[in-house]
Tab-separated table of C-alpha atoms and ligand atoms in Angstrom:
chain	number	residue	atom	x	y	z
H	772	MET	CA	13.838	83.104	27.046
H	773	GLU	CA	13.500	86.385	25.936
H	774	PRO	CA	17.152	89.306	26.555
H	775	PHE	CA	15.287	92.246	25.391
H	776	THR	CA	12.395	93.680	27.589
H	777	TYR	CA	11.228	96.735	28.784
H	778	ARG	CA	11.389	98.381	32.163
H	779	ALA	CA	10.207	101.576	33.028
H	780	ASP	CA	9.488	102.433	29.081
H	781	ARG	CA	12.733	101.613	28.620
H	782	LEU	CA	14.964	98.705	26.606
H	783	TYR	CA	17.134	96.615	28.052
H	784	CYS	CA	19.505	93.177	26.897
H	785	GLU	CA	19.671	91.157	30.010
H	786	GLU	CA	20.347	94.336	32.444
H	787	THR	CA	21.839	96.272	30.250
H	788	LEU	CA	20.412	99.433	28.601
H	789	LEU	CA	20.836	99.421	25.084
H	790	GLU	CA	21.102	103.716	24.642
H	791	PRO	CA	25.066	103.426	26.430
H	792	ILE	CA	25.945	100.936	23.669
H	793	ALA	CA	25.001	103.276	21.214
H	794	ALA	CA	27.161	105.913	22.613
H	795	ARG	CA	30.064	103.802	23.323
H	796	PHE	CA	30.377	102.116	20.043
H	797	GLY	CA	27.855	103.747	17.160
H	798	THR	CA	25.070	102.850	14.950
H	799	PRO	CA	24.380	100.791	13.059
H	800	ALA	CA	25.652	97.788	15.702
H	801	TYR	CA	24.556	94.025	16.276
H	802	VAL	CA	23.645	93.829	20.235
H	803	TYR	CA	24.011	89.706	21.275
H	804	SER	CA	22.796	88.424	24.708
H	805	ARG	CA	25.313	86.158	26.115
H	806	SER	CA	22.139	84.059	28.109
H	807	ALA	CA	19.948	83.756	25.353
H	808	ILE	CA	22.476	82.011	23.385
H	809	ILE	CA	23.531	79.827	26.165
H	810	GLY	CA	19.916	79.535	27.177
H	811	ASN	CA	18.599	78.614	23.523
H	812	TRP	CA	22.075	75.846	23.275
H	813	GLU	CA	21.019	74.277	26.301
H	814	ALA	CA	17.312	73.565	25.283
H	815	PHE	CA	18.702	70.915	22.814
H	816	ASP	CA	21.020	69.560	24.772
H	817	ARG	CA	18.821	69.094	27.899
H	818	GLY	CA	15.738	67.892	25.415
H	819	LEU	CA	17.878	65.262	24.135
H	820	GLY	CA	18.812	63.864	27.631
H	821	ALA	CA	20.656	61.268	28.433
H	822	PHE	CA	19.682	59.888	24.394
H	823	PRO	CA	23.933	60.050	22.657
H	824	HIS	CA	23.729	63.391	20.748
H	825	LEU	CA	25.787	66.322	19.036
H	826	ILE	CA	24.505	69.579	19.079
H	827	SER	CA	26.471	71.137	16.058
H	828	TYR	CA	25.910	74.712	15.808
H	829	SER	CA	25.549	75.482	12.395
H	830	VAL	CA	28.275	78.655	11.711
H	831	LYS	CA	26.209	80.438	8.835
H	832	ALA	CA	23.757	81.705	11.009
H	833	ASN	CA	25.820	83.822	13.103
H	834	SER	CA	29.707	83.284	13.121
H	835	ASN	CA	31.548	85.913	15.255
H	836	VAL	CA	33.896	83.643	16.783
H	837	GLN	CA	33.346	85.037	20.191
H	838	ILE	CA	29.850	83.520	19.894
H	839	LEU	CA	31.733	80.063	18.903
H	840	ARG	CA	33.432	80.481	21.711
H	841	ILE	CA	30.631	80.897	24.075
H	842	LEU	CA	28.940	77.638	22.027
H	843	ARG	CA	32.083	75.838	22.320
H	844	GLU	CA	32.505	76.413	26.038
H	845	ALA	CA	28.786	75.142	26.812
H	846	GLY	CA	29.784	71.948	24.412
H	847	SER	CA	29.033	72.398	21.048
H	848	GLY	CA	30.089	71.162	17.886
H	849	PHE	CA	29.426	73.184	14.606
H	850	ASP	CA	28.488	72.346	11.139
H	851	VAL	CA	30.264	74.155	8.639
H	852	VAL	CA	30.162	75.366	4.902
H	853	SER	CA	33.564	76.379	4.054
H	854	GLY	CA	37.103	76.886	4.520
H	855	GLY	CA	36.037	80.238	6.054
H	856	GLU	CA	33.711	78.983	8.623
H	857	LEU	CA	35.933	75.657	9.536
H	858	ALA	CA	38.577	78.231	10.245
H	859	ARG	CA	36.844	80.318	12.883
H	860	ALA	CA	34.926	76.708	14.230
H	861	LEU	CA	39.172	75.899	14.815
H	862	LYS	CA	39.920	79.625	15.995
H	863	ALA	CA	36.891	79.317	18.650
H	864	GLY	CA	38.888	76.234	20.121
H	865	GLY	CA	36.050	73.475	18.610
H	866	GLU	CA	37.045	69.845	18.798
H	867	PRO	CA	37.154	69.010	14.873
H	868	GLY	CA	35.796	65.605	15.872
H	869	ARG	CA	32.294	67.230	16.859
H	870	ILE	CA	33.130	69.649	13.523
H	871	VAL	CA	30.700	68.886	9.992
H	872	PHE	CA	31.469	70.191	7.169
H	873	SER	CA	28.401	70.375	4.661
H	874	GLY	CA	27.815	72.598	1.860
H	875	ALA	CA	27.085	71.482	-1.768
H	876	GLY	CA	30.108	72.850	-3.476
H	877	LYS	CA	33.365	71.509	-1.508
H	878	THR	CA	36.872	72.756	-2.812
H	879	ALA	CA	39.298	70.349	-2.766
H	880	PRO	CA	41.774	73.350	-0.469
H	881	GLU	CA	38.955	73.415	2.148
H	882	ILE	CA	38.525	69.983	1.949
H	883	ASP	CA	42.657	69.783	2.739
H	884	ASP	CA	41.636	72.322	5.686
H	885	ALA	CA	39.172	69.995	6.849
H	886	LEU	CA	41.279	66.777	6.395
H	887	ALA	CA	44.239	68.132	8.387
H	888	ALA	CA	41.812	69.262	10.799
H	889	GLY	CA	40.701	65.697	11.641
H	890	ILE	CA	37.046	66.635	11.843
H	891	LEU	CA	34.205	64.058	12.403
H	892	MET	CA	32.741	63.532	8.648
H	893	PHE	CA	31.919	65.587	5.630
H	894	ASN	CA	28.350	65.532	4.447
H	895	VAL	CA	28.564	64.447	1.339
H	896	GLU	CA	26.202	65.773	-1.784
H	897	SER	CA	27.135	64.230	-4.533
H	898	SER	CA	29.670	61.039	-6.365
H	899	GLY	CA	31.785	63.777	-7.799
H	900	GLU	CA	32.379	64.831	-4.352
H	901	LEU	CA	32.816	61.803	-3.324
H	902	GLU	CA	35.486	61.128	-5.714
H	903	LEU	CA	37.187	64.275	-4.972
H	904	ILE	CA	37.325	63.738	-1.436
H	905	GLU	CA	38.410	60.732	-2.203
H	906	ALA	CA	41.656	61.887	-4.180
H	907	ARG	CA	42.393	64.313	-1.266
H	908	ALA	CA	42.545	61.955	1.206
H	909	ARG	CA	44.816	59.791	-0.422
H	910	ALA	CA	46.830	61.946	-1.906
H	911	LEU	CA	46.915	63.641	2.070
H	912	GLY	CA	47.645	60.085	3.612
H	913	LYS	CA	44.620	60.693	5.732
H	914	ILE	CA	41.282	59.165	6.350
H	915	ALA	CA	37.650	61.298	5.638
H	916	GLY	CA	34.975	60.467	7.968
H	917	VAL	CA	31.532	60.790	5.667
H	918	SER	CA	27.723	60.741	5.482
H	919	LEU	CA	25.808	61.535	2.558
H	920	ARG	CA	23.543	63.931	2.742
H	921	ILE	CA	19.901	61.798	1.732
H	922	ASN	CA	17.478	64.350	-0.232
H	923	PRO	CA	14.289	63.244	2.067
H	924	ASP	CA	11.526	64.575	-0.817
H	925	VAL	CA	9.873	65.807	2.534
H	926	GLU	CA	7.665	68.883	1.993
H	927	ALA	CA	7.966	71.577	4.591
H	928	GLU	CA	6.359	75.214	4.681
H	929	THR	CA	8.280	77.828	4.738
H	930	HIS	CA	10.197	80.931	2.437
H	931	PRO	CA	10.992	78.718	-1.090
H	932	TYR	CA	14.561	80.232	-1.501
H	933	ILE	CA	15.450	77.990	2.230
H	934	ALA	CA	13.158	75.547	1.921
H	935	THR	CA	16.027	72.519	0.810
H	936	GLY	CA	13.848	68.792	1.671
H	937	ARG	CA	12.682	68.314	-1.813
H	938	ALA	CA	13.841	66.672	-4.855
H	939	ILE	CA	13.432	69.891	-7.058
H	940	HIS	CA	15.801	71.098	-4.961
H	941	LYS	CA	19.797	71.105	-5.795
H	942	PHE	CA	20.784	69.471	-2.173
H	943	GLY	CA	21.093	65.965	-1.020
H	944	ILE	CA	21.502	62.698	-3.090
H	945	PRO	CA	18.178	60.073	-3.904
H	946	LYS	CA	17.334	57.763	-1.472
H	947	THR	CA	17.456	55.433	-4.271
H	948	ASP	CA	20.976	56.447	-5.203
H	949	ALA	CA	22.736	56.824	-1.966
H	950	ILE	CA	23.238	53.257	-0.820
H	951	ALA	CA	25.419	52.475	-4.567
H	952	LEU	CA	26.964	55.539	-2.740
H	953	TYR	CA	27.583	54.273	0.080
H	954	ARG	CA	28.857	51.005	-1.020
H	955	ARG	CA	31.916	52.465	-2.330
H	956	ALA	CA	32.860	54.150	0.118
H	957	ALA	CA	32.739	51.585	2.448
H	958	ASP	CA	34.809	49.555	0.418
H	959	SER	CA	37.607	52.921	-0.106
H	960	PRO	CA	40.136	52.598	2.053
H	961	VAL	CA	40.380	55.823	3.000
H	962	LEU	CA	36.711	56.513	3.869
H	963	ARG	CA	35.542	55.947	6.974
H	964	VAL	CA	31.265	55.595	6.413
H	965	ARG	CA	30.077	57.541	9.348
H	966	GLY	CA	26.820	58.205	9.431
H	967	VAL	CA	23.206	59.143	7.135
H	968	ALA	CA	22.621	63.154	7.512
H	969	CYS	CA	19.776	65.734	5.935
H	970	HIS	CA	18.616	69.173	6.231
H	971	ILE	CA	15.246	69.743	5.068
H	972	GLY	CA	14.812	73.498	5.023
H	973	SER	CA	14.791	76.713	7.536
H	974	GLN	CA	12.452	78.804	9.580
H	975	ILE	CA	10.245	75.394	10.074
H	976	LEU	CA	8.070	75.283	12.304
H	977	GLU	CA	6.136	72.427	12.988
H	978	ALA	CA	7.637	69.097	13.901
H	979	ALA	CA	6.365	66.337	11.494
H	980	PRO	CA	8.407	67.185	8.313
H	981	PHE	CA	11.371	66.157	10.919
H	982	LEU	CA	9.986	63.445	11.862
H	983	ARG	CA	9.160	62.071	8.597
H	984	ALA	CA	12.339	63.243	7.356
H	985	LEU	CA	13.911	61.205	10.516
H	986	ASP	CA	12.111	58.076	8.915
H	987	GLU	CA	13.798	59.102	5.884
H	988	ILE	CA	17.263	58.524	7.253
H	989	VAL	CA	16.576	55.552	9.746
H	990	GLU	CA	15.243	54.108	7.213
H	991	VAL	CA	18.870	54.221	5.276
H	992	ALA	CA	20.503	53.277	7.827
H	993	ARG	CA	19.148	49.810	8.152
H	994	THR	CA	19.363	49.715	5.354
H	995	LEU	CA	23.254	49.991	5.163
H	996	ASP	CA	23.042	47.947	8.693
H	997	ALA	CA	21.384	45.323	6.946
H	998	GLY	CA	23.725	45.466	3.899
H	999	GLY	CA	26.674	45.483	6.372
H	1000	VAL	CA	27.588	48.556	6.368
H	1001	PRO	CA	26.871	50.114	9.259
H	1002	VAL	CA	26.608	53.946	10.698
H	1003	GLU	CA	27.100	55.959	14.032
H	1004	HIS	CA	25.723	58.914	13.179
H	1005	LEU	CA	21.986	60.430	11.766
H	1006	ASP	CA	22.203	64.164	11.331
H	1007	LEU	CA	18.969	65.854	11.210
H	1008	GLY	CA	20.165	68.742	10.548
H	1009	GLY	CA	19.122	72.045	10.960
H	1010	GLY	CA	16.117	74.398	10.837
H	1011	TYR	CA	13.913	74.873	13.425
H	1012	GLY	CA	11.812	77.802	13.513
H	1013	ILE	CA	11.625	81.136	15.710
H	1014	ARG	CA	9.474	83.594	16.960
H	1015	TYR	CA	9.672	86.508	14.641
H	1016	GLU	CA	5.972	88.290	14.654
H	1017	ASP	CA	3.521	85.839	15.857
H	1018	GLU	CA	4.729	82.842	14.624
H	1019	ARG	CA	4.232	79.933	16.904
H	1020	PRO	CA	6.940	77.824	16.915
H	1021	MET	CA	7.239	73.771	17.964
H	1022	ASP	CA	9.040	73.703	21.532
H	1023	ILE	CA	12.469	72.478	21.405
H	1024	ALA	CA	12.850	70.315	24.006
H	1025	ARG	CA	9.193	69.087	22.957
H	1026	LEU	CA	10.952	67.833	19.264
H	1027	SER	CA	14.198	67.049	21.033
H	1028	GLN	CA	12.470	64.360	23.232
H	1029	SER	CA	10.229	62.627	20.607
H	1030	ILE	CA	13.094	62.674	18.119
H	1031	ALA	CA	15.319	60.518	21.415
H	1032	GLN	CA	11.945	58.802	21.517
H	1033	LYS	CA	11.701	57.883	18.100
H	1034	LEU	CA	15.530	56.549	18.105
H	1035	ALA	CA	15.408	54.866	22.004
H	1036	THR	CA	16.201	51.427	20.541
H	1037	ALA	CA	18.790	52.594	17.716
H	1038	ARG	CA	22.713	52.357	19.040
H	1039	LEU	CA	22.701	55.684	17.509
H	1040	THR	CA	24.304	59.218	17.972
H	1041	LEU	CA	22.082	62.032	16.595
H	1042	ILE	CA	23.496	65.366	15.335
H	1043	LEU	CA	21.524	68.436	15.477
H	1044	GLU	CA	22.258	71.717	13.048
H	1045	PRO	CA	20.474	74.507	14.525
H	1046	GLY	CA	21.255	78.146	13.137
H	1047	ARG	CA	18.738	80.736	13.769
H	1048	ALA	CA	16.813	79.062	16.809
H	1049	ILE	CA	20.704	79.394	18.643
H	1050	VAL	CA	21.181	83.234	17.926
H	1051	GLY	CA	17.627	84.828	15.932
H	1052	ASN	CA	16.332	85.891	19.134
H	1053	ALA	CA	19.533	86.508	20.900
H	1054	GLY	CA	20.106	89.922	18.488
H	1055	ILE	CA	18.931	93.028	17.502
H	1056	LEU	CA	20.222	95.027	14.933
H	1057	LEU	CA	20.335	98.948	16.974
H	1058	THR	CA	20.270	101.812	14.707
H	1059	ARG	CA	18.985	105.743	15.067
H	1060	VAL	CA	16.712	107.271	13.031
H	1061	LEU	CA	18.047	110.003	10.561
H	1062	PHE	CA	15.352	111.962	9.782
H	1063	LEU	CA	11.021	111.723	8.914
H	1064	LYS	CA	10.415	112.146	5.586
H	1065	ARG	CA	6.441	112.206	4.142
H	1066	ASN	CA	6.000	112.290	0.130
H	1067	ALA	CA	2.615	112.276	-1.231
H	1068	GLU	CA	1.848	108.718	-0.681
H	1069	LYS	CA	3.687	107.380	2.464
H	1070	ASN	CA	5.827	108.392	5.460
H	1071	PHE	CA	9.257	107.159	5.257
H	1072	VAL	CA	11.637	107.327	8.965
H	1073	ILE	CA	15.304	106.608	7.792
H	1074	VAL	CA	17.329	104.837	10.126
H	1075	ASP	CA	21.579	104.400	9.865
H	1076	ALA	CA	20.766	101.011	9.381
H	1077	GLY	CA	20.160	99.424	5.714
H	1078	MET	CA	19.625	96.084	3.324
H	1079	ASN	CA	23.510	96.256	3.700
H	1080	ASP	CA	22.991	95.940	7.489
H	1081	LEU	CA	20.326	93.335	7.462
H	1082	LEU	CA	19.000	91.309	4.252
H	1083	ARG	CA	16.327	89.841	5.522
H	1084	PRO	CA	13.631	91.815	4.548
H	1085	ALA	CA	14.485	92.422	1.617
H	1086	LEU	CA	15.867	89.279	-0.235
H	1087	TYR	CA	12.982	87.258	1.654
H	1088	GLY	CA	10.474	90.382	3.034
H	1089	SER	CA	11.074	88.927	6.613
H	1090	TYR	CA	9.384	90.691	9.308
H	1091	HIS	CA	11.465	91.973	12.147
H	1092	ARG	CA	9.359	93.652	14.926
H	1093	ILE	CA	11.256	97.404	15.252
H	1094	ALA	CA	11.208	98.510	18.927
H	1095	PRO	CA	12.261	102.056	20.344
H	1096	ALA	CA	14.891	101.835	22.782
H	1097	GLU	CA	12.773	104.247	25.052
H	1098	ARG	CA	9.214	104.505	24.271
H	1099	ARG	CA	7.009	107.782	24.501
H	1100	ALA	CA	3.143	107.920	25.144
H	1101	GLY	CA	2.756	109.466	21.985
H	1102	GLY	CA	0.422	108.501	18.680
H	1103	LYS	CA	1.167	106.447	16.197
H	1104	PHE	CA	1.647	106.690	12.521
H	1105	VAL	CA	1.792	103.671	9.741
H	1106	ALA	CA	5.730	104.411	7.749
H	1107	ASP	CA	7.676	102.200	6.044
H	1108	VAL	CA	11.486	102.045	7.666
H	1109	VAL	CA	14.128	102.351	4.838
H	1110	GLY	CA	17.651	102.894	4.977
H	1111	PRO	CA	20.163	105.200	3.291
H	1112	LEU	CA	21.280	102.815	0.003
H	1113	CYS	CA	20.061	104.086	-4.011
H	1114	GLU	CA	17.251	101.063	-3.735
H	1115	THR	CA	13.883	101.097	-3.562
H	1116	GLY	CA	14.487	97.384	-1.966
H	1117	ASP	CA	15.870	98.723	0.596
H	1118	PHE	CA	13.700	98.110	3.748
H	1119	LEU	CA	13.707	97.117	6.950
H	1120	ALA	CA	10.084	97.307	8.112
H	1121	ARG	CA	6.945	98.166	5.048
H	1122	ASP	CA	3.705	99.591	6.437
H	1123	ARG	CA	4.486	99.202	9.576
H	1124	GLU	CA	2.033	100.937	12.398
H	1125	LEU	CA	4.949	102.700	14.954
H	1126	PRO	CA	5.141	104.643	18.135
H	1127	ASP	CA	6.009	108.635	17.669
H	1128	VAL	CA	9.622	108.306	16.834
H	1129	ARG	CA	11.551	111.361	15.750
H	1130	PRO	CA	15.238	112.026	14.144
H	1131	GLY	CA	17.581	111.070	16.899
H	1132	ASP	CA	15.709	108.436	18.749
H	1133	LEU	CA	17.586	104.653	18.948
H	1134	LEU	CA	15.921	101.592	17.520
H	1135	ALA	CA	15.860	98.234	17.600
H	1136	VAL	CA	15.202	95.705	14.956
H	1137	MET	CA	13.778	92.754	16.935
H	1138	THR	CA	15.217	89.177	16.190
H	1139	ALA	CA	17.917	89.363	13.860
H	1140	GLY	CA	20.855	87.430	15.388
H	1141	ALA	CA	20.607	85.028	12.814
H	1142	TYR	CA	21.333	85.934	9.022
H	1143	GLY	CA	21.726	89.542	9.930
H	1144	PHE	CA	26.058	90.588	9.970
H	1145	VAL	CA	26.747	87.636	8.440
H	1146	LEU	CA	25.233	88.747	5.528
H	1147	ALA	CA	26.040	92.212	5.716
H	1148	SER	CA	28.106	93.676	2.724
H	1149	ASN	CA	29.502	96.595	1.524
H	1150	TYR	CA	27.528	97.632	-0.999
H	1151	ASN	CA	27.530	100.885	-1.361
H	1152	SER	CA	30.933	101.144	0.179
H	1153	ARG	CA	29.184	101.180	3.639
H	1154	LEU	CA	31.528	99.984	6.524
H	1155	ARG	CA	29.366	96.735	7.957
H	1156	PRO	CA	28.679	97.363	11.797
H	1157	ALA	CA	30.178	96.833	14.975
H	1158	GLU	CA	29.010	93.683	17.161
H	1159	VAL	CA	28.316	94.138	21.241
H	1160	LEU	CA	28.063	91.177	23.551
H	1161	VAL	CA	26.085	91.926	26.506
H	1162	HIS	CA	26.924	89.566	29.555
H	1163	GLY	CA	24.721	90.990	32.754
H	1164	ALA	CA	25.491	94.075	33.398
H	1165	GLU	CA	28.179	94.396	31.162
H	1166	PHE	CA	28.863	94.593	27.382
H	1167	SER	CA	31.731	94.528	25.689
H	1168	LEU	CA	32.547	94.720	21.604
H	1169	ILE	CA	33.490	91.326	19.527
H	1170	ARG	CA	34.136	93.287	16.474
H	1171	ARG	CA	35.099	96.347	15.822
H	1172	ARG	CA	32.608	98.438	13.301
H	1173	GLU	CA	34.939	98.242	9.808
H	1174	THR	CA	36.666	101.638	9.036
H	1175	LEU	CA	37.981	103.342	5.677
H	1176	ASP	CA	40.878	101.344	5.656
H	1177	ASP	CA	39.520	97.720	5.961
H	1178	LEU	CA	37.150	98.913	3.022
H	1179	LEU	CA	40.134	100.577	0.714
H	1180	ASP	CA	43.116	97.982	1.737
H	1181	ALA	CA	42.313	94.988	-0.572
H	1182	GLU	CA	41.789	96.381	-3.426
H	1183	THR	CA	45.308	97.347	-6.199
H	1184	VAL	CA	45.588	100.628	-6.678
H	1185	ARG	CA	48.316	101.458	-9.554
H	1186	GLY	CA	49.897	104.714	-10.028
Y	1344	LLP	N1	22.132	72.722	8.086
Y	1344	LLP	C1	21.891	73.111	6.925
Y	1344	LLP	C2	22.735	71.456	5.894
Y	1344	LLP	C3	22.378	73.797	6.533
Y	1344	LLP	O1	21.896	74.055	5.133
Y	1344	LLP	C4	21.438	74.952	7.594
Y	1344	LLP	C5	21.338	76.332	7.217
Y	1344	LLP	C6	21.575	74.981	8.444
Y	1344	LLP	C7	22.063	73.668	8.884
Y	1344	LLP	C8	21.037	75.779	10.033
Y	1344	LLP	O2	19.526	76.077	9.878
Y	1344	LLP	P1	19.032	76.730	10.758
Y	1344	LLP	O3	19.057	76.181	11.757
Y	1344	LLP	O4	19.466	78.115	10.898
Y	1344	LLP	O5	17.446	77.212	10.084
Y	1344	LLP	N2	19.856	83.189	5.439
Y	1344	LLP	C9	17.636	82.630	5.887
Y	1344	LLP	C10	18.044	81.385	6.139
Y	1344	LLP	C11	19.330	80.021	5.126
Y	1344	LLP	C12	19.386	79.030	5.631
Y	1344	LLP	C13	20.739	77.836	4.835
Y	1344	LLP	N3	20.860	76.028	5.360
Y	1344	LLP	C14	17.171	83.001	6.082
Y	1344	LLP	O6	17.671	84.631	6.528
Y	1344	LLP	O7	16.268	83.102	6.660
């Protein structure tokens, strides 16, 4: 569904105009559509139909507790990668039995917190990590559920920074080493082998790499089964791509059905860890035009949001559509849309054809719901933006804009 639409040349989120949100909470501000988040989650859930499954939303994409709460109410589990994300998932009322803990560098305190909470499983990425989890489980008198994250050596076309499934990447364990490690886990009285996991990258638009990766982990599960180490879960990870510009992403319902068909005879629960596909198109970044500027070569639209608020264009060269909150008839022009930070990398769009915009206009940077606020920083001592949730014709603040006290309080000043 498309939650942001124009009516009479004014941009709405669901039934709510954007201008009153900016007037009330200021800019820059992230704005999210509640129904888009739920609709996106349900597309995965419905696609898998009666096949046993768990959709564990990947918290890293957008970790606002209120958003996690909405997803939990829809029936979601959570994929977390740090003690902080675990705390958020639990604060949102997440069921520990539906939480998986991924990530290549888990620490002892994080493992302890997850064991204390009683999560479903750790997706283990190295033999060292398996040993540490075993030691912590022993020390705490707990049983740790584990999956090994297999590196399936599958090529998936995406930005090199977010491809993870090839043998050259730091992620996962080669298939050839996995069986021996599983055996060690199975022999431990404090480890319980729960599944086989993988994750091949992010913003992947084709279904084929997922189906290939699935074949790889199914094969591992079969080998384990034959060797007397049965598993109950297959975790295919996240990475389902969305449209930012003119991409043609796979249809989630169809992908889910292909997966369910492939696994039809297996007695397994499938776990998916989508992040971007749940929240990406459900959010925008609202920003106001401060100045128009022209130098010898270029036009610039200087806005009040920058790379500290939305890092994706600077970090990955990502494209985000830019839409005026109010369309007016006027000539188009080409400009860079840039923020106030002192870096040339501080841009939201480059050489972009824009409608007639003027200082004071409100702009929406589209498809910013995933990896937007979570990547925001205080660089240049800027305060991180507010976050607002729209539900029909209503909106509410789900994270207040930071204050100067937030900025300064954690620092120790002597004298
Ligand atoms: N599971 C694991 C183990 C992951 O590493 C990730 C993402 C996901 C699930 C969720 O992937 P998604 O469905 O959101 O694609 N900052 C980058 C994206 C980094 C993705 C990292 N891992 C960006 O802004 O494009």
